[in-house]
Coordinates of C-alpha atoms in Angstrom, one line a residue:
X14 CA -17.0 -3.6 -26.1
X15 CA -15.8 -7.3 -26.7
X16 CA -13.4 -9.1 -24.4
X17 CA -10.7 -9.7 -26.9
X18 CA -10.7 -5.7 -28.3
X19 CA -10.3 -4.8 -24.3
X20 CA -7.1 -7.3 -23.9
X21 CA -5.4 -5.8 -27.0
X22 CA -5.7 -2.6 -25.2
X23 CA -3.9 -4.1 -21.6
X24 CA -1.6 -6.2 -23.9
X25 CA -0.6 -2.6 -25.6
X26 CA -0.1 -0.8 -22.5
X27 CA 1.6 -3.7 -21.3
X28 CA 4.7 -3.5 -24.2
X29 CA 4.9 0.1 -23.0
X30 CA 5.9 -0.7 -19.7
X31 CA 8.4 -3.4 -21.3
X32 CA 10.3 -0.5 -23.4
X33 CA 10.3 1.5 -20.3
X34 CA 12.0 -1.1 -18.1
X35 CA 14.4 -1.9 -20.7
X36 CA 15.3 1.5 -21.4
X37 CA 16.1 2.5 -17.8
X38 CA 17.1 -1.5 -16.4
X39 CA 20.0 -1.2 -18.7
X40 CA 23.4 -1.4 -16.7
X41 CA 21.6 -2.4 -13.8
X42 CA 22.8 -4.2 -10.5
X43 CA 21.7 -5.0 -7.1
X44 CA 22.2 -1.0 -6.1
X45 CA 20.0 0.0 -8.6
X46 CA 17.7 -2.6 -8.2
X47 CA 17.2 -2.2 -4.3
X48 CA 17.7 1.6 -4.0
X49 CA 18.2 2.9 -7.4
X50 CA 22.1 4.0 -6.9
X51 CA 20.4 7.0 -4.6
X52 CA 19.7 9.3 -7.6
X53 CA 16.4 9.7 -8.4
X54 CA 14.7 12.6 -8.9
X55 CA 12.1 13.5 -6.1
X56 CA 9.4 15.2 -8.2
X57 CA 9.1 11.9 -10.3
X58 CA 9.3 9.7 -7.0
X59 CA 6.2 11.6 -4.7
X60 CA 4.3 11.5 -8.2
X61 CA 5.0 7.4 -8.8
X62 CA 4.2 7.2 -4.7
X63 CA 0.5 8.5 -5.8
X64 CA 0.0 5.0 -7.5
X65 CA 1.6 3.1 -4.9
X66 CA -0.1 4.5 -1.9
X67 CA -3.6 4.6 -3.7
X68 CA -3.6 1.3 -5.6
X69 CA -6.7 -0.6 -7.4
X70 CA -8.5 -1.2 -3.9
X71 CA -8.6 2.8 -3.4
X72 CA -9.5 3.1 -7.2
X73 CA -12.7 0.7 -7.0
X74 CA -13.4 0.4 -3.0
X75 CA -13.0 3.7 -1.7
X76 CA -15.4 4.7 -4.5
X77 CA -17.6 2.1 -3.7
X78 CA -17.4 2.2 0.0
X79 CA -19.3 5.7 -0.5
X80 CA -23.3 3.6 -0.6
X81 CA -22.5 2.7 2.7
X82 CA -20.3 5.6 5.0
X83 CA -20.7 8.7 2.6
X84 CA -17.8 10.4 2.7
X85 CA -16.6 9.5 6.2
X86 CA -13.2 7.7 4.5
X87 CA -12.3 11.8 4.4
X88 CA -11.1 11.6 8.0
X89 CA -8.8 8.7 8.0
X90 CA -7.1 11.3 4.9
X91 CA -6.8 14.0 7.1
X92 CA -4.6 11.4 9.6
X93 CA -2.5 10.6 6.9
X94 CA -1.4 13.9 6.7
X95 CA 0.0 14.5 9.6
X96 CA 1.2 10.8 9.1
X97 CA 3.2 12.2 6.3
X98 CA 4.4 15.5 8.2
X99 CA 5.9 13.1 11.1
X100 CA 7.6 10.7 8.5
X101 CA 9.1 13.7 6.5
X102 CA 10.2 14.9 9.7
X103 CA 11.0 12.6 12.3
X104 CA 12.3 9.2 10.1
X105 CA 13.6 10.5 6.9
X106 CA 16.2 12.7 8.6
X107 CA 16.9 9.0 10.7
X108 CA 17.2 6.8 7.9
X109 CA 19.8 9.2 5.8
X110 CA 21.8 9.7 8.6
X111 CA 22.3 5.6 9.2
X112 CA 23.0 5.8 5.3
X113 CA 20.3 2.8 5.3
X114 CA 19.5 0.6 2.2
X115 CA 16.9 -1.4 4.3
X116 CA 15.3 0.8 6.8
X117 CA 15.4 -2.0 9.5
X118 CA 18.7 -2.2 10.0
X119 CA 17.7 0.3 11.9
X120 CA 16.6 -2.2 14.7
X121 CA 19.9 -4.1 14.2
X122 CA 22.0 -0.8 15.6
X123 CA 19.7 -0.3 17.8
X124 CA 18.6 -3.5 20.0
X125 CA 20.2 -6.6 18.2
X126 CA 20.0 -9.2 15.4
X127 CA 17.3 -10.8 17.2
X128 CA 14.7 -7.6 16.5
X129 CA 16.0 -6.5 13.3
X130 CA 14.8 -10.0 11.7
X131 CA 11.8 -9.8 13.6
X132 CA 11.0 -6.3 12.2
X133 CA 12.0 -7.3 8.8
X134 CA 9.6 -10.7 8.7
X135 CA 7.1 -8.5 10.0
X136 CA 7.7 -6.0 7.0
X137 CA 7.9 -9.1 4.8
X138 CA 4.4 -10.7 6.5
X139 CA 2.6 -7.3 6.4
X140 CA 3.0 -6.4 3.1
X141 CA 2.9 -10.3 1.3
X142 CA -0.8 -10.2 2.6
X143 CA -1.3 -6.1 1.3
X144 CA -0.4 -6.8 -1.9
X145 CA -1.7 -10.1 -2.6
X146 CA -5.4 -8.2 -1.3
X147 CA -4.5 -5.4 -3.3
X148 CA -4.1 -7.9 -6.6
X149 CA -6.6 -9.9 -5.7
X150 CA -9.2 -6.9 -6.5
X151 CA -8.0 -5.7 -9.5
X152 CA -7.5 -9.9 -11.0
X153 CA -10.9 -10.8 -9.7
X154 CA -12.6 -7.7 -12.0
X155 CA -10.3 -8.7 -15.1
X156 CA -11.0 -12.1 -14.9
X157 CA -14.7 -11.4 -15.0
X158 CA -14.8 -8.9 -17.4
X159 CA -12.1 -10.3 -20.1
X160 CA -10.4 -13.4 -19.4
X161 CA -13.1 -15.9 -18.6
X162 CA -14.9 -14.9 -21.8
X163 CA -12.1 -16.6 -22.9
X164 CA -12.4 -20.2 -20.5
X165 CA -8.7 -18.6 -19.0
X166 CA -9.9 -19.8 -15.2
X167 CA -8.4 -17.7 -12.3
X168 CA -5.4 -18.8 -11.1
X169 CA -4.1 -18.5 -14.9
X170 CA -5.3 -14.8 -14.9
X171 CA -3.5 -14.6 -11.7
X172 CA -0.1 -15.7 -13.4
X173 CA -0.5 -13.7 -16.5
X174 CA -0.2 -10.8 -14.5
X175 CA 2.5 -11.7 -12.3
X176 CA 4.7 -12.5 -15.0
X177 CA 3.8 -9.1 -17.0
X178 CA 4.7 -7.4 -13.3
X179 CA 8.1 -10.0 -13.2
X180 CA 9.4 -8.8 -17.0
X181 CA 9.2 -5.7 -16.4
X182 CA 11.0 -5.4 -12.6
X183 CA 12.9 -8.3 -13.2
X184 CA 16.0 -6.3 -14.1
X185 CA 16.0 -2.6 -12.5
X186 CA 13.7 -2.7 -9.9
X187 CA 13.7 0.3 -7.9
X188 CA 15.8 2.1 -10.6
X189 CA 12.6 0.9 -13.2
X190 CA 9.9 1.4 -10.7
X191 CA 10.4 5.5 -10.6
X192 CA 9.9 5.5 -14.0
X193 CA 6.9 2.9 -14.6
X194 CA 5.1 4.1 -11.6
X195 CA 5.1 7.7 -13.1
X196 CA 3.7 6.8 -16.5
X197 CA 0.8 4.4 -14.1
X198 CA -0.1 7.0 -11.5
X199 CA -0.5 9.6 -14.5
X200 CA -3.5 7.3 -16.3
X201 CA -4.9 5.9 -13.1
X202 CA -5.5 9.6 -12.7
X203 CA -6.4 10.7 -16.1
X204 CA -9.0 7.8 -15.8
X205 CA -10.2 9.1 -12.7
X206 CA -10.6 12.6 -13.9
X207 CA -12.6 11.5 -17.5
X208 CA -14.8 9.1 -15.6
X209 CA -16.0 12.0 -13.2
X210 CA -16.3 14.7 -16.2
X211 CA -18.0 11.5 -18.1
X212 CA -20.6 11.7 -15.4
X213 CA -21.0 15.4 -14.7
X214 CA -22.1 15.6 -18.7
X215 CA -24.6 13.1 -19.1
X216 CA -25.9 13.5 -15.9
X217 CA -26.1 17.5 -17.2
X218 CA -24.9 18.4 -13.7
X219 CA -22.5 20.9 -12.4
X220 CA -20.1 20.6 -8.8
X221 CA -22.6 22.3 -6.7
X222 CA -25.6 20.4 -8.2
X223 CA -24.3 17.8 -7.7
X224 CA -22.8 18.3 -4.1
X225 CA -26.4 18.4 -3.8
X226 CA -28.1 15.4 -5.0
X227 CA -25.9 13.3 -3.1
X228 CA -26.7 15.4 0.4
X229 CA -29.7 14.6 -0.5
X230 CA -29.2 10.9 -0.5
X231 CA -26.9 11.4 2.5
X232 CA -23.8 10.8 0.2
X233 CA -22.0 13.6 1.8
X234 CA -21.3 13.5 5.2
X235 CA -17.7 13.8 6.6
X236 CA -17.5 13.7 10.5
X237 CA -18.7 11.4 12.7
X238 CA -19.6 12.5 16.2
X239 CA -20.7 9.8 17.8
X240 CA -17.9 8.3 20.4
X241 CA -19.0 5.1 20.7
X242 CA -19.0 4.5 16.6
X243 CA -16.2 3.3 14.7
X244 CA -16.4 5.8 12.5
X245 CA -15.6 8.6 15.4
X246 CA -13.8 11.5 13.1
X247 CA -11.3 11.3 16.5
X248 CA -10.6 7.6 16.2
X249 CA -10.7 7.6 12.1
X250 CA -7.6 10.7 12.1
X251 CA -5.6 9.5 14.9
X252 CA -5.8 5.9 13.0
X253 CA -5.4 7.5 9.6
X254 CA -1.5 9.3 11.2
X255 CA -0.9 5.6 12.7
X256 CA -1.3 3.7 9.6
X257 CA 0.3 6.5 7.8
X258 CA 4.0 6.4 9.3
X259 CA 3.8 1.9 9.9
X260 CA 2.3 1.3 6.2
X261 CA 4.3 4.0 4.6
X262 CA 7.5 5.8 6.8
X263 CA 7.6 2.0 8.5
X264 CA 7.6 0.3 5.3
X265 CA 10.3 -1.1 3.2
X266 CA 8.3 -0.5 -0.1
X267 CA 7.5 2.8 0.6
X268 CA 10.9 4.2 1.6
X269 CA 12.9 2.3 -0.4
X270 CA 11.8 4.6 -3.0
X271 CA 12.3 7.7 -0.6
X272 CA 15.7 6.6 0.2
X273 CA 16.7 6.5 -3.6
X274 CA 16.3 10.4 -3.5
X275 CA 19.7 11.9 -3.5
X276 CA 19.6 14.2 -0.7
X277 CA 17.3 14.2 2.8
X278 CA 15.5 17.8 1.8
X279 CA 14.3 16.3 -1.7
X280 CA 13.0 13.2 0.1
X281 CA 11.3 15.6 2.9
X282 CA 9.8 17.2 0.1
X283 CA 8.5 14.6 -1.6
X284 CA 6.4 13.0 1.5
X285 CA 5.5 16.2 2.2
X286 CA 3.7 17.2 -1.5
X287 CA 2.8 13.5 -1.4
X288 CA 0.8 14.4 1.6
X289 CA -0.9 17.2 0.4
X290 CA -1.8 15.6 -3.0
X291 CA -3.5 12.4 -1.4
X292 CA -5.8 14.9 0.4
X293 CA -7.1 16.3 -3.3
X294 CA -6.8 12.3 -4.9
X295 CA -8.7 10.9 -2.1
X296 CA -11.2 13.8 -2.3
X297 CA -12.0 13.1 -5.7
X298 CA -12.4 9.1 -5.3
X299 CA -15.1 10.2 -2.7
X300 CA -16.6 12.7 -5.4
X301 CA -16.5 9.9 -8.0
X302 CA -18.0 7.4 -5.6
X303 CA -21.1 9.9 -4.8
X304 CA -21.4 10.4 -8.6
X305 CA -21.6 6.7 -9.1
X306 CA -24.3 6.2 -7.1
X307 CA -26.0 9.1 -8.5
X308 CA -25.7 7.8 -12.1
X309 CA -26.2 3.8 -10.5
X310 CA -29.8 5.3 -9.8
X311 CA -30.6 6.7 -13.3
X312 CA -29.3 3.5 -14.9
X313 CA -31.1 1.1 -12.4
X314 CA -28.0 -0.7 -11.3
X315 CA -28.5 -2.0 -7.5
X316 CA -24.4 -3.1 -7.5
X317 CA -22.6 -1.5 -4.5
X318 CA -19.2 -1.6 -2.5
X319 CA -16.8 -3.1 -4.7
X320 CA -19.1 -3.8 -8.1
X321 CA -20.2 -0.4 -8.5
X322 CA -17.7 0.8 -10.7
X323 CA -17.1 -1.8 -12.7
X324 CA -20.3 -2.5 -13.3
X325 CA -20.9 1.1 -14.6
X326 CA -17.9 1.7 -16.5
X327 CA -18.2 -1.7 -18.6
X328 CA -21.8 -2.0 -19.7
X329 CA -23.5 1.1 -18.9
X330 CA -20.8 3.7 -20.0
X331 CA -19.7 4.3 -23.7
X332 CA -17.2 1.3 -24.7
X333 CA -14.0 4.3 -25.2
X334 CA -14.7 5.0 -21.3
X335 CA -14.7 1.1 -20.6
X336 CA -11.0 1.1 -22.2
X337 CA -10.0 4.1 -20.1
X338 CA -11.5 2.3 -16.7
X339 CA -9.4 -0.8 -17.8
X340 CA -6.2 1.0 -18.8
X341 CA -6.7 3.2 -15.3
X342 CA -7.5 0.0 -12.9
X343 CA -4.4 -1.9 -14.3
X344 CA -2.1 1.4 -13.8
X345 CA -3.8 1.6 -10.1
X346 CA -2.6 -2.6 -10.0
X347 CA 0.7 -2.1 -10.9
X348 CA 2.4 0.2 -8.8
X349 CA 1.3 -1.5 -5.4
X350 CA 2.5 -4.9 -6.9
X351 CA 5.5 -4.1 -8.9
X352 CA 6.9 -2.1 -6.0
X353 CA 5.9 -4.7 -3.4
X354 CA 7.9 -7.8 -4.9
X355 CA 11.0 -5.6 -5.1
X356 CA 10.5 -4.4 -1.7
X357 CA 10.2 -7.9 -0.3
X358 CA 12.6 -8.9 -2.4
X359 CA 15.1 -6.5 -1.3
X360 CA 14.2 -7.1 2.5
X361 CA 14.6 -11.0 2.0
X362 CA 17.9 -10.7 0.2
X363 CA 18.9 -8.0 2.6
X364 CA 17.7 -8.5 6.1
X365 CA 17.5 -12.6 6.1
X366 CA 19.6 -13.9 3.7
X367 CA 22.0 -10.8 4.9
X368 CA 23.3 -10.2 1.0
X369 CA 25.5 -7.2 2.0
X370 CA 26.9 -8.7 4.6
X371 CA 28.8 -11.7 2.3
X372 CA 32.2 -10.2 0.5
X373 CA 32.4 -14.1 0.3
X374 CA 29.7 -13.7 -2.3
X375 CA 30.5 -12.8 -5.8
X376 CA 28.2 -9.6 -7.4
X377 CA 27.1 -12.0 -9.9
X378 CA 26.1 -14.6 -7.7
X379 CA 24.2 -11.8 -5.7
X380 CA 22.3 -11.2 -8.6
X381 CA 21.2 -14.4 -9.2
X382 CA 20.6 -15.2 -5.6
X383 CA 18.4 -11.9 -5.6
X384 CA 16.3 -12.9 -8.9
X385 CA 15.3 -16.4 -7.6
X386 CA 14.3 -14.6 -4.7
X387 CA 12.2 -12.4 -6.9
X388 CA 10.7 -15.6 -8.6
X389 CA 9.9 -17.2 -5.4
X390 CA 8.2 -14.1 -4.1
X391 CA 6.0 -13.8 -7.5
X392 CA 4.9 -17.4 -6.8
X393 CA 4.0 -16.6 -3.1
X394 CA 2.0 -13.8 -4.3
X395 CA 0.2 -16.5 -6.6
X396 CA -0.6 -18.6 -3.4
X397 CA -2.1 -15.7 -1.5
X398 CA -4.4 -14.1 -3.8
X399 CA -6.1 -17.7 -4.7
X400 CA -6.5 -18.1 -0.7
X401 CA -8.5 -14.6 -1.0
X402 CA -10.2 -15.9 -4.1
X403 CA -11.5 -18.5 -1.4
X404 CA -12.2 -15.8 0.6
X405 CA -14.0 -13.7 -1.5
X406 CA -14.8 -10.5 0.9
X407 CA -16.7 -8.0 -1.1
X408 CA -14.9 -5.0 0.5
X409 CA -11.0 -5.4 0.5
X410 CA -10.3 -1.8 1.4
X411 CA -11.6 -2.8 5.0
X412 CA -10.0 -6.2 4.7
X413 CA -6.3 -4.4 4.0
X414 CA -6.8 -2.0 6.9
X415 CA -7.4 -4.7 9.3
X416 CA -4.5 -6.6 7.9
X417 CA -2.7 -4.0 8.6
X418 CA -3.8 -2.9 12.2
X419 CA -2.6 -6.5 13.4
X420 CA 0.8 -6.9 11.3
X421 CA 2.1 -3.5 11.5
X422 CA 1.5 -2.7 14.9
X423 CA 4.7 -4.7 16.2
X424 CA 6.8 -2.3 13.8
X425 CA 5.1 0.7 15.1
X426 CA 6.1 -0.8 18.9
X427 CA 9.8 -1.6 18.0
X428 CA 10.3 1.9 15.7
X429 CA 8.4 3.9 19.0
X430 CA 10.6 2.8 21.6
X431 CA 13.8 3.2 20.0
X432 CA 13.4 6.5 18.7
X433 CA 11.9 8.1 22.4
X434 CA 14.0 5.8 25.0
X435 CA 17.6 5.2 25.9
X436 CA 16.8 1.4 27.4
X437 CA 18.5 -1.1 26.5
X438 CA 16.5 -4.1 25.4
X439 CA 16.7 -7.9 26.0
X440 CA 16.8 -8.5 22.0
X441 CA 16.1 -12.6 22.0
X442 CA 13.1 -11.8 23.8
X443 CA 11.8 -9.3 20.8
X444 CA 10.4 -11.9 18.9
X445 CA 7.9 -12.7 21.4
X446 CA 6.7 -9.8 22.3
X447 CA 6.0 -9.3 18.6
X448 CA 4.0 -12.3 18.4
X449 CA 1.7 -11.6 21.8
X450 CA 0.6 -7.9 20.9
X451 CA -1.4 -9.0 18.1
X452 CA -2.9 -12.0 19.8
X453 CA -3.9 -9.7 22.8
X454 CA -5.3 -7.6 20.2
X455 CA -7.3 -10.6 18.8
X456 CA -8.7 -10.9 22.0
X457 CA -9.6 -7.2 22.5
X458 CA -10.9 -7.1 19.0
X459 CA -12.9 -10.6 19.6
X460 CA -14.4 -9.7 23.3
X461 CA -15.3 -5.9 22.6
X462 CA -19.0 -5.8 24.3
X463 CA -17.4 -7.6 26.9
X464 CA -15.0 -5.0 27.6
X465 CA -16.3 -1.6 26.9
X466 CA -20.2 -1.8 26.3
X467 CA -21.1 0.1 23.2
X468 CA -17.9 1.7 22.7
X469 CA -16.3 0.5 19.5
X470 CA -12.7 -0.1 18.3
X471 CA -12.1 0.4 14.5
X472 CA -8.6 1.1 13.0
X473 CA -7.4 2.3 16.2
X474 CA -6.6 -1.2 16.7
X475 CA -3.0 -0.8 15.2
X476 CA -2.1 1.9 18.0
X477 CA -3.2 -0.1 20.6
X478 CA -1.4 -2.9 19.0
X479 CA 1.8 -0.8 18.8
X480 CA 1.3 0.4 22.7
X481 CA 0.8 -3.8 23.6
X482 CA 4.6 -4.0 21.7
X483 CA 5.9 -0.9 23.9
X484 CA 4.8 -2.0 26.2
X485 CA 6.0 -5.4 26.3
X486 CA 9.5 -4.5 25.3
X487 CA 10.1 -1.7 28.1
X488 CA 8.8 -5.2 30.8
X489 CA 12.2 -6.9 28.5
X490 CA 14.2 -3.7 28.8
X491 CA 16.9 -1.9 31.2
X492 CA 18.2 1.4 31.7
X493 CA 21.0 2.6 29.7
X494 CA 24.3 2.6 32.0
X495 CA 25.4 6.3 32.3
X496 CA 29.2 7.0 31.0
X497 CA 31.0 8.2 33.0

């Protein structure tokens, strides 16, 4: 199928997600666009979540990353379950009661100014380099399947996207985001679903056949035994419930939406469904990955990781599934980075520039206080994907976990140790504790022969991260003084 015929299609889709956010960013303000005046419905919010939490890296690497560890990615799932059953349950019921619009304000009732902007840069630090890895996937595969058929170079591509991301948020932000993620997560999926039924039929295979022709080629395996491996199915779940409640139930993005539910048993029940549907999605990326290396070996394609897919889908697949695998990887794209620069967005405005807290301000100098921040975070996102265009890793699934493992950890540390203990906490000290955890952590990750032999650390890194951060902050810490 020609370039130009495949950007009419993202150019269509894209004017549907413009009449979208201008039918529901009408009458909007800064509570709708940071929490969506709390009354959104919570069916439509765990559905949009689907899109956020899976994204285009999940869409194309997780498939992709099948070649190489089978179907091992299963038991990092089966962590974020229970990831998902402790947010529902522990921190939803906390962030309702504090009647929060930023969920690290938290950290300011609790130990002080000092930790609550350290939480919040964190937040803002974590999920700037996310999203811009997250972007940087999906731009890199429409850049070299559309736009540089067209001489557009990369950085170009790049800002075409961000300003299709920019109309369309500008506006309503949370209050659009419900909406636009729904009508994204619903064709990521449908694409999904067609390109494994696609596969199935002209392979002339059913489920069980083909369950078996990738055991066969050792496509299948789940659990890892071995201790010592990174892949340890202990390690993978207990890292898969870590990275669980800091990238999601830690994460501004994430609960903003949550928080925009109307009452706390509606948002319980959305991250709880939202659990058990990523264990069925993520199930069936891993099915789709097997099958693409299945049908990679009739076609004679040797691509892996990352070009698998889109290798597959846009010359060796019929040109109407090549539109579908566009349509779906640019509804994967779009609910990670639309939801992201209003997150950060909100959490800038919020927790650093302390919008709420300035009657001084007028609302309409709020608003346009809160859309240059928007602007400036769009640019930033520009800067960061063309440093991993320099980068270039050919995996970005693994590159966003170990962001991840180092960034969020110090959230996980702060969150821990004021939910379990009653100490009270030297807050101007906060800050560097924050900053040490991770660089012990560098040094752990850096020196791991030296220090344990064969054993080896994977995602577990973020726990041990978040225990450097207890850690540090209970050596800054007092006990409470009893009242008398």
């Amino acid at each position: 199928m020609s370039p130009a015929l495949l950007f009419s299609f993202v150019v269509a889709y894209f004017v549907i997600l413009l009449i979208v956010a201008w039918y529901t960013g009408r009458n909007s303000n800064n509570e709708s666009f940071f929490i969506g005046n709390r009354n959104s419905n919570w069916m439509l919010v765990a559905f949009g979540m689907i899109g956020t939490s899976l994204s285009g890296v999940t869409f194309v690497s997780v498939p992709g990353a099948v070649g190489k560890d089978a179907f091992t990615y299963f038991q990092i799932t089966l962590g974020y379950l229970i990831g998902y059953l402790t947010i529902a349950y522990v921190l939803i019921p906390l962030y309702y009661r504090l009647q929060l619009t930023s969920i690290y304000n938290y950290l300011n009732n609790r130990f002080g100014v000092a930790s609550y902007k350290t939480g919040a840069s964190f937040f803002i630090l974590s999920r700037t380099l996310g999203a811009t890895a997250r972007l940087f996937l999906v731009v890199r595969i429409l850049q070299e399947t559309i736009l540089q058929n067209f001489g557009v170079p990369f950085a170009v591509t790049t800002l075409i996207i961000l300003a299709m991301i920019l109309l369309y948020t500008y506006e309503g932000g949370v209050k659009t985001i419900v909406y636009t993620d729904t009508l994204q997560t619903t064709c990521m999926l449908a694409g999904l679903i067609i390109c494994v039924f696609y596969i199935l039929h002209s392979m002339n295979l059913g489920f069980g056949e083909s369950i078996a022709a990738m055991k066969e080629k050792g496509l299948t395996n789940i659990f890892v035994t071995d201790p010592n491996s990174k892949l340890f199915f202990v390690k993978q779940i207990i890292a898969g419930a870590f990275i669980t409640i800091t990238m999601t139930g830690l994460d501004q993005e994430m609960m903003q939406k949550n928080i925009s539910v109307t009452t706390v048993k509606d948002s319980q029940k959305n991250v709880v469904v939202l659990g058990f549907i990523m264990l069925i999605v993520i199930g069936l990326f891993l099915f789709l990955g097997g099958l693409l290396y299945l049908y990679g070996a009739s076609q004679g394609v040797t691509a892996t990781g990352d070009k698998i897919f889109p290798e597959l889908a846009l010359h060796h697949m019929p040109p109407v599934i090549s539109v579908i695998f566009i349509i779906a990887l640019i509804s994967a794209l779009f609910p990670s980075a639309d939801g992201a620069m209003t997150a950060l967005t909100s959490s800038f405005c919020i927790d650093i520039l302390g919008i709420q807290r300035r009657p001084d301000w007028s609302a309409e100098k709020q608003k346009k206080i809160r859309q240059r921040v928007h602007l400036m975070m769009a640019f930033t996102f520009l800067l960061f994907v063309m440093v991993f265009e320099w980068i270039n890793n050919q995996s970005m699934i693994g590159v966003i976990l170990k962001i991840a493992a180092y960034t969020y950890g110090p959230l996980l540390g702060l969150f821990t140790f004021g939910i379990f203990t009653k100490r009270v906490v030297n807050d101007k000290l906060v800050p560097l504790v924050c900053i040490v955890a991770p660089l012990l952590c560098l040094v752990v990750d850096n020196n791991q022969q030296r220090f344990f032999g064969e054993f080896q650390i994977g995602l577990e890194l973020l726990v041990i991260n978040g225990f450097f951060t207890f850690m540090g902050i209970f050596l800054i810490s007092r006990k409470a003084e009893s009242v008398a």
